[in-house]
PDB file of C-alpha atoms in Angstrom:
ATOM      1  CA  UNK A   1     107.922 112.590  96.883  1.00  0.00           C
ATOM      2  CA  UNK A   2     108.359 112.590 100.669  1.00  0.00           C
ATOM      3  CA  UNK A   3     108.024 109.216 102.389  1.00  0.00           C
ATOM      4  CA  UNK A   4     107.002 108.492 105.981  1.00  0.00           C
ATOM      5  CA  UNK A   5     109.767 107.782 108.495  1.00  0.00           C
ATOM      6  CA  UNK A   6     108.285 104.460 109.574  1.00  0.00           C
ATOM      7  CA  UNK A   7     106.573 101.455 108.082  1.00  0.00           C
ATOM      8  CA  UNK A   8     103.002 102.404 107.154  1.00  0.00           C
ATOM      9  CA  UNK A   9     100.388  99.761 107.875  1.00  0.00           C
ATOM     10  CA  UNK A  10      96.722 100.051 106.973  1.00  0.00           C
ATOM     11  CA  UNK A  11      94.180  97.955 108.843  1.00  0.00           C
ATOM     12  CA  UNK A  12      91.222  96.776 106.778  1.00  0.00           C
ATOM     13  CA  UNK A  13      88.285  94.464 107.451  1.00  0.00           C
ATOM     14  CA  UNK A  14      84.898  93.519 106.125  1.00  0.00           C
ATOM     15  CA  UNK A  15      83.356  96.088 108.458  1.00  0.00           C
ATOM     16  CA  UNK A  16      84.682  99.433 109.645  1.00  0.00           C
ATOM     17  CA  UNK A  17      83.802  98.752 113.286  1.00  0.00           C
ATOM     18  CA  UNK A  18      86.359  95.920 113.512  1.00  0.00           C
ATOM     19  CA  UNK A  19      89.108  98.290 112.346  1.00  0.00           C
ATOM     20  CA  UNK A  20      87.954 101.105 114.630  1.00  0.00           C
ATOM     21  CA  UNK A  21      87.841  98.802 117.669  1.00  0.00           C
ATOM     22  CA  UNK A  22      91.310  97.390 117.032  1.00  0.00           C
ATOM     23  CA  UNK A  23      92.838 100.828 116.455  1.00  0.00           C
ATOM     24  CA  UNK A  24      91.314 102.022 119.721  1.00  0.00           C
ATOM     25  CA  UNK A  25      92.790  99.024 121.565  1.00  0.00           C
ATOM     26  CA  UNK A  26      96.194  99.583 119.956  1.00  0.00           C
ATOM     27  CA  UNK A  27      96.104 103.257 121.008  1.00  0.00           C
ATOM     28  CA  UNK A  28      95.248 102.315 124.597  1.00  0.00           C
ATOM     29  CA  UNK A  29      97.983  99.671 124.769  1.00  0.00           C
ATOM     30  CA  UNK A  30     100.758 102.151 123.881  1.00  0.00           C
ATOM     31  CA  UNK A  31     102.885  99.521 122.165  1.00  0.00           C
ATOM     32  CA  UNK A  32     106.573 100.349 121.828  1.00  0.00           C
ATOM     33  CA  UNK A  33     107.346 102.107 118.531  1.00  0.00           C
ATOM     34  CA  UNK A  34     103.749 101.807 117.303  1.00  0.00           C
ATOM     35  CA  UNK A  35     101.779 104.911 116.421  1.00  0.00           C
ATOM     36  CA  UNK A  36      98.150 103.780 116.081  1.00  0.00           C
ATOM     37  CA  UNK A  37      95.856 106.460 114.777  1.00  0.00           C
ATOM     38  CA  UNK A  38      92.420 106.607 113.215  1.00  0.00           C
ATOM     39  CA  UNK A  39      92.428 108.827 110.156  1.00  0.00           C
ATOM     40  CA  UNK A  40      89.086 107.681 108.803  1.00  0.00           C
ATOM     41  CA  UNK A  41      87.076 110.751 109.695  1.00  0.00           C
ATOM     42  CA  UNK A  42      88.487 112.991 106.990  1.00  0.00           C
ATOM     43  CA  UNK A  43      89.615 112.999 103.398  1.00  0.00           C
ATOM     44  CA  UNK A  44      92.430 110.543 102.540  1.00  0.00           C
ATOM     45  CA  UNK A  45      94.597 113.546 101.669  1.00  0.00           C
ATOM     46  CA  UNK A  46      94.318 114.739 105.269  1.00  0.00           C
ATOM     47  CA  UNK A  47      96.003 111.534 106.465  1.00  0.00           C
ATOM     48  CA  UNK A  48      99.288 112.151 104.644  1.00  0.00           C
ATOM     49  CA  UNK A  49     100.613 114.952 106.896  1.00  0.00           C
ATOM     50  CA  UNK A  50      99.831 112.819 109.951  1.00  0.00           C
ATOM     51  CA  UNK A  51     101.614 109.794 108.480  1.00  0.00           C
ATOM     52  CA  UNK A  52     104.615 111.924 107.513  1.00  0.00           C
ATOM     53  CA  UNK A  53     104.900 113.524 110.962  1.00  0.00           C
ATOM     54  CA  UNK A  54     105.129 110.254 112.903  1.00  0.00           C
ATOM     55  CA  UNK A  55     108.537 109.064 114.075  1.00  0.00           C
ATOM     56  CA  UNK A  56     107.369 105.622 115.191  1.00  0.00           C
ATOM     57  CA  UNK A  57     108.764 102.476 113.619  1.00  0.00           C
ATOM     58  CA  UNK A  58     105.228 101.332 112.739  1.00  0.00           C
ATOM     59  CA  UNK A  59     102.449 103.723 111.790  1.00  0.00           C
ATOM     60  CA  UNK A  60      99.185 101.796 111.981  1.00  0.00           C
ATOM     61  CA  UNK A  61      96.049 103.479 110.666  1.00  0.00           C
ATOM     62  CA  UNK A  62      92.849 103.044 108.730  1.00  0.00           C
ATOM     63  CA  UNK A  63      93.925 105.364 105.892  1.00  0.00           C
ATOM     64  CA  UNK A  64      93.495 103.469 102.632  1.00  0.00           C
ATOM     65  CA  UNK A  65      94.402 105.419  99.489  1.00  0.00           C
ATOM     66  CA  UNK A  66      92.702 102.753  97.357  1.00  0.00           C
ATOM     67  CA  UNK A  67      89.412 102.744  99.254  1.00  0.00           C
ATOM     68  CA  UNK A  68      87.405 104.374  96.455  1.00  0.00           C
ATOM     69  CA  UNK A  69      89.123 102.331  93.747  1.00  0.00           C
ATOM     70  CA  UNK A  70      88.302  99.121  95.622  1.00  0.00           C
ATOM     71  CA  UNK A  71      84.661 100.121  96.053  1.00  0.00           C
ATOM     72  CA  UNK A  72      84.367 101.093  92.371  1.00  0.00           C
ATOM     73  CA  UNK A  73      85.971  97.801  91.268  1.00  0.00           C
ATOM     74  CA  UNK A  74      83.663  95.735  93.482  1.00  0.00           C
ATOM     75  CA  UNK A  75      80.591  97.670  92.348  1.00  0.00           C
ATOM     76  CA  UNK A  76      81.613  97.384  88.679  1.00  0.00           C
ATOM     77  CA  UNK A  77      81.920  93.599  88.863  1.00  0.00           C
ATOM     78  CA  UNK A  78      78.759  93.327  90.967  1.00  0.00           C
ATOM     79  CA  UNK A  79      76.946  95.268  88.191  1.00  0.00           C
ATOM     80  CA  UNK A  80      76.114  98.157  90.509  1.00  0.00           C
ATOM     81  CA  UNK A  81      78.308 100.763  88.819  1.00  0.00           C
ATOM     82  CA  UNK A  82      79.789 101.678  85.454  1.00  0.00           C
ATOM     83  CA  UNK A  83      83.202 101.320  83.909  1.00  0.00           C
ATOM     84  CA  UNK A  84      83.379 105.117  83.834  1.00  0.00           C
ATOM     85  CA  UNK A  85      83.128 105.294  87.630  1.00  0.00           C
ATOM     86  CA  UNK A  86      85.972 102.798  87.993  1.00  0.00           C
ATOM     87  CA  UNK A  87      88.111 104.719  85.501  1.00  0.00           C
ATOM     88  CA  UNK A  88      87.526 108.015  87.341  1.00  0.00           C
ATOM     89  CA  UNK A  89      88.492 106.509  90.704  1.00  0.00           C
ATOM     90  CA  UNK A  90      91.572 104.843  89.219  1.00  0.00           C
ATOM     91  CA  UNK A  91      92.787 108.079  87.623  1.00  0.00           C
ATOM     92  CA  UNK A  92      92.169 110.029  90.827  1.00  0.00           C
ATOM     93  CA  UNK A  93      94.127 107.471  92.875  1.00  0.00           C
ATOM     94  CA  UNK A  94      97.007 107.331  90.383  1.00  0.00           C
ATOM     95  CA  UNK A  95      97.285 111.119  90.377  1.00  0.00           C
ATOM     96  CA  UNK A  96      97.189 111.352  94.185  1.00  0.00           C
ATOM     97  CA  UNK A  97      99.682 108.515  94.717  1.00  0.00           C
ATOM     98  CA  UNK A  98     102.152 109.722  92.103  1.00  0.00           C
ATOM     99  CA  UNK A  99     102.042 113.315  93.353  1.00  0.00           C
ATOM    100  CA  UNK A 100     102.450 112.274  96.996  1.00  0.00           C
ATOM    101  CA  UNK A 101      99.078 113.665  98.061  1.00  0.00           C
ATOM    102  CA  UNK A 102      98.313 110.230  99.545  1.00  0.00           C
ATOM    103  CA  UNK A 103     100.663 107.482 100.701  1.00  0.00           C
ATOM    104  CA  UNK A 104     100.436 103.829  99.725  1.00  0.00           C
ATOM    105  CA  UNK A 105     100.868 101.727 102.854  1.00  0.00           C
ATOM    106  CA  UNK A 106     103.794  99.353 103.035  1.00  0.00           C
ATOM    107  CA  UNK A 107     101.418  96.651 104.261  1.00  0.00           C
ATOM    108  CA  UNK A 108      97.704  95.996 104.516  1.00  0.00           C
ATOM    109  CA  UNK A 109      96.682  93.902 107.519  1.00  0.00           C
ATOM    110  CA  UNK A 110      93.446  92.187 106.586  1.00  0.00           C
ATOM    111  CA  UNK A 111      91.541  91.555 109.808  1.00  0.00           C
ATOM    112  CA  UNK A 112      89.420  88.401 110.043  1.00  0.00           C
ATOM    113  CA  UNK A 113      89.355  87.702 106.273  1.00  0.00           C
ATOM    114  CA  UNK A 114      87.176  84.619 106.648  1.00  0.00           C
ATOM    115  CA  UNK A 115      84.197  86.956 107.060  1.00  0.00           C
ATOM    116  CA  UNK A 116      84.763  88.753 103.746  1.00  0.00           C
ATOM    117  CA  UNK A 117      81.937  88.315 101.311  1.00  0.00           C
ATOM    118  CA  UNK A 118      81.639  88.120  97.559  1.00  0.00           C
ATOM    119  CA  UNK A 119      83.713  90.354  95.367  1.00  0.00           C
ATOM    120  CA  UNK A 120      85.394  92.045  98.345  1.00  0.00           C
ATOM    121  CA  UNK A 121      87.111  88.739  99.084  1.00  0.00           C
ATOM    122  CA  UNK A 122      88.580  88.795  95.568  1.00  0.00           C
ATOM    123  CA  UNK A 123      89.837  92.372  96.003  1.00  0.00           C
ATOM    124  CA  UNK A 124      91.663  91.706  99.280  1.00  0.00           C
ATOM    125  CA  UNK A 125      92.856  88.163  98.620  1.00  0.00           C
ATOM    126  CA  UNK A 126      93.373  88.320  94.866  1.00  0.00           C
ATOM    127  CA  UNK A 127      93.793  91.731  93.260  1.00  0.00           C
ATOM    128  CA  UNK A 128      96.077  93.386  95.822  1.00  0.00           C
ATOM    129  CA  UNK A 129      98.238  90.359  96.719  1.00  0.00           C
ATOM    130  CA  UNK A 130      98.776  89.722  93.005  1.00  0.00           C
ATOM    131  CA  UNK A 131     100.725  92.983  92.912  1.00  0.00           C
ATOM    132  CA  UNK A 132     102.940  92.202  95.896  1.00  0.00           C
ATOM    133  CA  UNK A 133     102.069  89.017  97.711  1.00  0.00           C
ATOM    134  CA  UNK A 134     103.772  89.756 101.040  1.00  0.00           C
ATOM    135  CA  UNK A 135     102.143  93.183 101.362  1.00  0.00           C
ATOM    136  CA  UNK A 136      98.601  91.984 102.180  1.00  0.00           C
ATOM    137  CA  UNK A 137      98.610  89.918 105.354  1.00  0.00           C
ATOM    138  CA  UNK A 138      95.552  88.197 106.805  1.00  0.00           C
ATOM    139  CA  UNK A 139      95.377  88.115 110.612  1.00  0.00           C
ATOM    140  CA  UNK A 140      92.824  87.769 113.385  1.00  0.00           C
ATOM    141  CA  UNK A 141      91.584  91.096 114.786  1.00  0.00           C
ATOM    142  CA  UNK A 142      93.541  90.891 118.032  1.00  0.00           C
ATOM    143  CA  UNK A 143      96.064  93.315 119.485  1.00  0.00           C
ATOM    144  CA  UNK A 144      98.401  90.475 120.428  1.00  0.00           C
ATOM    145  CA  UNK A 145      98.302  88.912 116.951  1.00  0.00           C
ATOM    146  CA  UNK A 146      98.820  92.276 115.229  1.00  0.00           C
ATOM    147  CA  UNK A 147     101.700  93.119 117.586  1.00  0.00           C
ATOM    148  CA  UNK A 148     103.306  89.735 116.901  1.00  0.00           C
ATOM    149  CA  UNK A 149     102.878  90.234 113.162  1.00  0.00           C
ATOM    150  CA  UNK A 150     104.458  93.702 113.344  1.00  0.00           C
ATOM    151  CA  UNK A 151     107.572  92.195 114.890  1.00  0.00           C
ATOM    152  CA  UNK A 152     108.053  89.858 111.930  1.00  0.00           C
ATOM    153  CA  UNK A 153     106.674  91.478 108.818  1.00  0.00           C
ATOM    154  CA  UNK A 154     107.837  89.571 105.749  1.00  0.00           C
ATOM    155  CA  UNK A 155     110.043  91.256 103.237  1.00  0.00           C
ATOM    156  CA  UNK A 156     109.031  91.247  99.643  1.00  0.00           C
ATOM    157  CA  UNK A 157     109.032  93.328  96.553  1.00  0.00           C
ATOM    158  CA  UNK A 158     107.560  96.773  96.918  1.00  0.00           C
ATOM    159  CA  UNK A 159     104.283  97.752  95.324  1.00  0.00           C
ATOM    160  CA  UNK A 160     104.706  98.352  91.604  1.00  0.00           C
ATOM    161  CA  UNK A 161     103.985 101.839  90.287  1.00  0.00           C
ATOM    162  CA  UNK A 162     100.238 102.361  90.751  1.00  0.00           C
ATOM    163  CA  UNK A 163      99.551 103.484  87.184  1.00  0.00           C
ATOM    164  CA  UNK A 164     100.871 100.199  85.808  1.00  0.00           C
ATOM    165  CA  UNK A 165      98.362  97.924  87.526  1.00  0.00           C
ATOM    166  CA  UNK A 166      95.490 100.172  88.572  1.00  0.00           C
ATOM    167  CA  UNK A 167      94.748 101.010  84.945  1.00  0.00           C
ATOM    168  CA  UNK A 168      94.238  97.305  84.178  1.00  0.00           C
ATOM    169  CA  UNK A 169      91.614  96.713  86.875  1.00  0.00           C
ATOM    170  CA  UNK A 170      88.668  96.658  84.480  1.00  0.00           C
ATOM    171  CA  UNK A 171      90.233  93.519  82.975  1.00  0.00           C
ATOM    172  CA  UNK A 172      90.938  91.903  86.357  1.00  0.00           C
ATOM    173  CA  UNK A 173      88.034  89.477  86.750  1.00  0.00           C
ATOM    174  CA  UNK A 174      87.212  88.642  90.394  1.00  0.00           C
ATOM    175  CA  UNK A 175      87.239  84.843  90.089  1.00  0.00           C
ATOM    176  CA  UNK A 176      90.651  84.933  88.376  1.00  0.00           C
ATOM    177  CA  UNK A 177      92.328  87.730  90.357  1.00  0.00           C
ATOM    178  CA  UNK A 178      95.633  86.642  91.823  1.00  0.00           C
ATOM    179  CA  UNK A 179      95.467  82.983  90.833  1.00  0.00           C
ATOM    180  CA  UNK A 180      98.651  83.137  88.768  1.00  0.00           C
ATOM    181  CA  UNK A 181     100.687  84.513  91.687  1.00  0.00           C
ATOM    182  CA  UNK A 182      99.358  82.179  94.374  1.00  0.00           C
ATOM    183  CA  UNK A 183      98.268  85.217  96.364  1.00  0.00           C
ATOM    184  CA  UNK A 184      95.628  83.451  98.443  1.00  0.00           C
ATOM    185  CA  UNK A 185      98.152  81.213 100.199  1.00  0.00           C
ATOM    186  CA  UNK A 186      98.415  83.596 103.163  1.00  0.00           C
ATOM    187  CA  UNK A 187      94.921  82.645 104.254  1.00  0.00           C
ATOM    188  CA  UNK A 188      96.061  79.180 105.286  1.00  0.00           C
ATOM    189  CA  UNK A 189      98.749  80.708 107.487  1.00  0.00           C
ATOM    190  CA  UNK A 190      96.270  82.906 109.367  1.00  0.00           C
ATOM    191  CA  UNK A 191      95.032  80.202 111.686  1.00  0.00           C
ATOM    192  CA  UNK A 192      98.414  78.599 112.337  1.00  0.00           C
ATOM    193  CA  UNK A 193      99.831  78.762 115.818  1.00  0.00           C
ATOM    194  CA  UNK A 194     102.943  80.794 116.445  1.00  0.00           C
TER     195      UNK A 194
END
């Protein structure tokens, strides 16, 4: 499987407009070694060639290969969808990630997490950080804060193989997600001064 040349960072937020606005600001700022690009308009598979062609140190985008899995998980636990829907989305994501059709970001930057509601909060601050705590980083939606965070991304273990943990999502209860790993501790660091 071919990997991108740089560090892939996906911006996520409670609303798409926050991500779109920040990506636009990052593109206008022309930060050194940062390739900021919106890949939202197409299929997630269309993002991979763009991510692979960048030679920047940091490739910042809105391409989330787990977007449909996250939505299916949230809807399942909010009783708005079925287990079958979650299973289909999980299998699709596992297949695409393992074949290299889509790329798992090295980091997710969670913009303004205080505004996350309900089960989405558990996905972003529990489920994902439980897999690799230093890979989901809460931050205010500001170009300066994101730029500062890029210059000092924490190291940590890589994401585990997707099949191993994605296939257990139906047993990952929102109120318990990530509690064993202390994954929500990053939220207290968000407001600290640098």
